[in-house]
């Protein structure tokens, strides 16, 4: 296993990896910019020498924001090209799945959109229309029924009365 240390690097001296297959849309770039502006650089770029292994998009956005240097992760040993390739893919591919129940019930949908989710991604998450339940209650007399309906009304429940003959 490699050990890593942080070293400050000048962003303009870092060289993008020609084999980096990752791209950002303008929308994703905007979300990354907002995140960097609000929280700073939490996930540091990874470099070997001055060659970027991970963090290409963060580096590009930071340069456009006028940031000149940042801390970067540097391995204690030289990494082979095969390991660099694997790491570049794993850094962007090994993500978990979303728990859509938690997203739908614990988060505001508009905030999720603001944070980078798309409508297509959240269709699974949108609350499903549940069928309205039908409950039958039998009463022995009209007075008991009237009292029960008054209690339901006080609770603010929406109830319809259908009298069967």
mmCIF file of C-alpha atoms in Angstrom:
data_model
loop_
_atom_site.group_PDB
_atom_site.id
_atom_site.type_symbol
_atom_site.label_atom_id
_atom_site.label_comp_id
_atom_site.label_asym_id
_atom_site.label_seq_id
_atom_site.Cartn_x
_atom_site.Cartn_y
_atom_site.Cartn_z
ATOM 1 C CA UNK A 1 0.000 0.000 0.000
ATOM 2 C CA UNK A 2 1.198 3.495 -0.832
ATOM 3 C CA UNK A 3 1.595 6.224 1.752
ATOM 4 C CA UNK A 4 0.619 9.764 0.806
ATOM 5 C CA UNK A 5 1.676 13.217 1.937
ATOM 6 C CA UNK A 6 0.416 16.697 1.091
ATOM 7 C CA UNK A 7 2.676 19.136 -0.769
ATOM 8 C CA UNK A 8 1.844 22.615 -2.029
ATOM 9 C CA UNK A 9 2.006 22.877 -5.844
ATOM 10 C CA UNK A 10 1.570 25.746 -8.297
ATOM 11 C CA UNK A 11 -1.502 24.928 -10.368
ATOM 12 C CA UNK A 12 -0.147 26.320 -13.646
ATOM 13 C CA UNK A 13 2.874 23.994 -13.376
ATOM 14 C CA UNK A 14 0.711 20.873 -13.156
ATOM 15 C CA UNK A 15 0.416 18.891 -16.392
ATOM 16 C CA UNK A 16 -2.901 17.211 -17.245
ATOM 17 C CA UNK A 17 -2.744 13.490 -17.912
ATOM 18 C CA UNK A 18 -3.393 12.818 -21.621
ATOM 19 C CA UNK A 19 -5.157 9.588 -20.680
ATOM 20 C CA UNK A 20 -7.683 11.235 -18.344
ATOM 21 C CA UNK A 21 -11.112 10.176 -19.661
ATOM 22 C CA UNK A 22 -13.131 12.431 -17.340
ATOM 23 C CA UNK A 23 -15.019 15.495 -18.608
ATOM 24 C CA UNK A 24 -17.373 18.032 -17.034
ATOM 25 C CA UNK A 25 -20.405 19.678 -18.561
ATOM 26 C CA UNK A 26 -20.848 23.430 -18.019
ATOM 27 C CA UNK A 27 -23.530 22.633 -15.436
ATOM 28 C CA UNK A 28 -21.242 20.229 -13.528
ATOM 29 C CA UNK A 29 -18.441 22.792 -13.689
ATOM 30 C CA UNK A 30 -20.787 25.365 -12.166
ATOM 31 C CA UNK A 31 -21.698 23.003 -9.325
ATOM 32 C CA UNK A 32 -18.017 22.267 -8.697
ATOM 33 C CA UNK A 33 -17.260 26.003 -8.632
ATOM 34 C CA UNK A 34 -20.063 26.610 -6.088
ATOM 35 C CA UNK A 35 -18.747 23.780 -3.922
ATOM 36 C CA UNK A 36 -15.184 25.125 -4.014
ATOM 37 C CA UNK A 37 -16.375 28.653 -3.247
ATOM 38 C CA UNK A 38 -18.476 27.523 -0.299
ATOM 39 C CA UNK A 39 -16.384 24.716 1.232
ATOM 40 C CA UNK A 40 -12.904 25.150 -0.197
ATOM 41 C CA UNK A 41 -10.751 22.348 -1.573
ATOM 42 C CA UNK A 42 -11.507 19.309 0.564
ATOM 43 C CA UNK A 43 -10.651 16.622 -1.998
ATOM 44 C CA UNK A 44 -7.043 17.454 -2.919
ATOM 45 C CA UNK A 45 -5.626 16.721 -6.390
ATOM 46 C CA UNK A 46 -3.311 13.739 -6.770
ATOM 47 C CA UNK A 47 -0.057 14.184 -8.700
ATOM 48 C CA UNK A 48 3.139 12.358 -9.494
ATOM 49 C CA UNK A 49 5.920 14.810 -10.201
ATOM 50 C CA UNK A 50 3.903 17.516 -11.914
ATOM 51 C CA UNK A 51 1.635 15.079 -13.787
ATOM 52 C CA UNK A 52 -1.985 15.061 -12.609
ATOM 53 C CA UNK A 53 -3.492 11.696 -11.707
ATOM 54 C CA UNK A 54 -6.710 12.897 -10.083
ATOM 55 C CA UNK A 55 -8.363 16.294 -9.754
ATOM 56 C CA UNK A 56 -8.108 17.581 -13.324
ATOM 57 C CA UNK A 57 -11.465 19.346 -13.165
ATOM 58 C CA UNK A 58 -10.852 20.838 -9.711
ATOM 59 C CA UNK A 59 -7.527 22.217 -10.944
ATOM 60 C CA UNK A 60 -9.143 23.761 -14.052
ATOM 61 C CA UNK A 61 -11.894 25.397 -12.005
ATOM 62 C CA UNK A 62 -9.434 26.694 -9.388
ATOM 63 C CA UNK A 63 -7.255 28.240 -12.117
ATOM 64 C CA UNK A 64 -10.340 29.952 -13.583
ATOM 65 C CA UNK A 65 -11.128 31.250 -10.064
ATOM 66 C CA UNK A 66 -7.662 32.847 -9.857
ATOM 67 C CA UNK A 67 -6.245 30.356 -7.347
ATOM 68 C CA UNK A 68 -2.523 29.881 -7.972
ATOM 69 C CA UNK A 69 -1.570 26.937 -5.727
ATOM 70 C CA UNK A 70 -3.000 24.220 -3.548
ATOM 71 C CA UNK A 71 -2.015 21.178 -1.527
ATOM 72 C CA UNK A 72 -1.762 17.988 -3.588
ATOM 73 C CA UNK A 73 -1.444 14.360 -2.595
ATOM 74 C CA UNK A 74 1.967 12.886 -3.502
ATOM 75 C CA UNK A 75 2.768 9.169 -3.160
ATOM 76 C CA UNK A 76 5.865 8.141 -1.245
ATOM 77 C CA UNK A 77 6.904 5.857 -4.143
ATOM 78 C CA UNK A 78 6.773 6.117 -7.938
ATOM 79 C CA UNK A 79 3.489 4.785 -9.350
ATOM 80 C CA UNK A 80 3.503 2.691 -12.536
ATOM 81 C CA UNK A 81 1.501 3.831 -15.577
ATOM 82 C CA UNK A 82 -0.822 0.835 -15.127
ATOM 83 C CA UNK A 83 -1.519 1.876 -11.524
ATOM 84 C CA UNK A 84 -1.993 5.506 -12.572
ATOM 85 C CA UNK A 85 -4.555 4.389 -15.173
ATOM 86 C CA UNK A 86 -6.380 2.240 -12.621
ATOM 87 C CA UNK A 87 -6.365 5.001 -10.003
ATOM 88 C CA UNK A 88 -7.696 7.593 -12.502
ATOM 89 C CA UNK A 89 -10.658 5.340 -13.244
ATOM 90 C CA UNK A 90 -11.291 4.226 -9.647
ATOM 91 C CA UNK A 91 -11.256 7.822 -8.361
ATOM 92 C CA UNK A 92 -14.244 8.594 -10.569
ATOM 93 C CA UNK A 93 -15.974 5.240 -10.874
ATOM 94 C CA UNK A 94 -16.098 3.554 -7.467
ATOM 95 C CA UNK A 95 -19.081 5.420 -6.098
ATOM 96 C CA UNK A 96 -21.948 3.941 -4.131
ATOM 97 C CA UNK A 97 -25.589 3.988 -5.092
ATOM 98 C CA UNK A 98 -28.118 6.485 -3.772
ATOM 99 C CA UNK A 99 -30.788 5.566 -1.244
ATOM 100 C CA UNK A 100 -33.712 7.182 -3.056
ATOM 101 C CA UNK A 101 -36.060 6.749 -0.074
ATOM 102 C CA UNK A 102 -33.772 8.918 2.052
ATOM 103 C CA UNK A 103 -33.339 11.465 -0.755
ATOM 104 C CA UNK A 104 -37.115 11.680 -1.283
ATOM 105 C CA UNK A 105 -38.055 11.869 2.385
ATOM 106 C CA UNK A 106 -35.176 13.710 4.041
ATOM 107 C CA UNK A 107 -34.073 16.255 1.419
ATOM 108 C CA UNK A 108 -35.748 19.082 -0.432
ATOM 109 C CA UNK A 109 -35.925 18.252 -4.158
ATOM 110 C CA UNK A 110 -35.050 21.807 -5.240
ATOM 111 C CA UNK A 111 -31.928 21.702 -3.067
ATOM 112 C CA UNK A 112 -30.922 18.387 -4.675
ATOM 113 C CA UNK A 113 -31.247 20.049 -8.097
ATOM 114 C CA UNK A 114 -29.198 23.006 -6.859
ATOM 115 C CA UNK A 115 -26.511 20.601 -5.640
ATOM 116 C CA UNK A 116 -26.145 18.917 -9.041
ATOM 117 C CA UNK A 117 -28.789 16.214 -9.419
ATOM 118 C CA UNK A 118 -30.742 16.185 -12.671
ATOM 119 C CA UNK A 119 -34.455 15.568 -13.072
ATOM 120 C CA UNK A 120 -33.717 12.232 -14.789
ATOM 121 C CA UNK A 121 -31.652 11.083 -11.823
ATOM 122 C CA UNK A 122 -34.367 11.993 -9.359
ATOM 123 C CA UNK A 123 -37.365 10.457 -11.138
ATOM 124 C CA UNK A 124 -36.738 7.319 -9.100
ATOM 125 C CA UNK A 125 -36.714 9.541 -6.057
ATOM 126 C CA UNK A 126 -39.929 11.472 -6.631
ATOM 127 C CA UNK A 127 -42.658 10.510 -4.197
ATOM 128 C CA UNK A 128 -45.064 8.123 -5.832
ATOM 129 C CA UNK A 129 -48.779 8.880 -5.804
ATOM 130 C CA UNK A 130 -50.303 6.465 -3.389
ATOM 131 C CA UNK A 131 -53.882 5.346 -3.832
ATOM 132 C CA UNK A 132 -56.273 6.990 -1.409
ATOM 133 C CA UNK A 133 -57.294 4.472 1.207
ATOM 134 C CA UNK A 134 -60.949 3.610 1.628
ATOM 135 C CA UNK A 135 -62.109 2.815 5.099
ATOM 136 C CA UNK A 136 -65.508 1.483 5.988
ATOM 137 C CA UNK A 137 -66.875 2.180 9.458
ATOM 138 C CA UNK A 138 -70.189 0.806 10.597
ATOM 139 C CA UNK A 139 -72.255 2.591 13.206
ATOM 140 C CA UNK A 140 -75.127 1.279 15.275
ATOM 141 C CA UNK A 141 -77.013 4.571 15.101
ATOM 142 C CA UNK A 142 -76.913 8.029 13.505
ATOM 143 C CA UNK A 143 -75.932 9.820 16.736
ATOM 144 C CA UNK A 144 -72.774 7.702 17.071
ATOM 145 C CA UNK A 145 -71.956 8.410 13.422
ATOM 146 C CA UNK A 146 -72.447 12.176 13.859
ATOM 147 C CA UNK A 147 -70.189 12.233 16.947
ATOM 148 C CA UNK A 148 -67.449 10.303 15.129
ATOM 149 C CA UNK A 149 -67.626 12.594 12.092
ATOM 150 C CA UNK A 150 -67.373 15.631 14.375
ATOM 151 C CA UNK A 151 -64.165 14.179 15.931
ATOM 152 C CA UNK A 152 -62.712 13.466 12.492
ATOM 153 C CA UNK A 153 -63.481 17.038 11.444
ATOM 154 C CA UNK A 154 -61.790 18.470 14.582
ATOM 155 C CA UNK A 155 -58.623 16.487 13.753
ATOM 156 C CA UNK A 156 -58.561 18.191 10.371
ATOM 157 C CA UNK A 157 -58.877 14.947 8.476
ATOM 158 C CA UNK A 158 -60.496 15.046 5.085
ATOM 159 C CA UNK A 159 -63.284 12.507 5.053
ATOM 160 C CA UNK A 160 -66.143 11.880 2.688
ATOM 161 C CA UNK A 161 -69.318 10.251 3.837
ATOM 162 C CA UNK A 162 -71.073 7.824 1.611
ATOM 163 C CA UNK A 163 -74.285 6.415 3.042
ATOM 164 C CA UNK A 164 -75.071 2.923 1.873
ATOM 165 C CA UNK A 165 -78.710 1.971 1.670
#
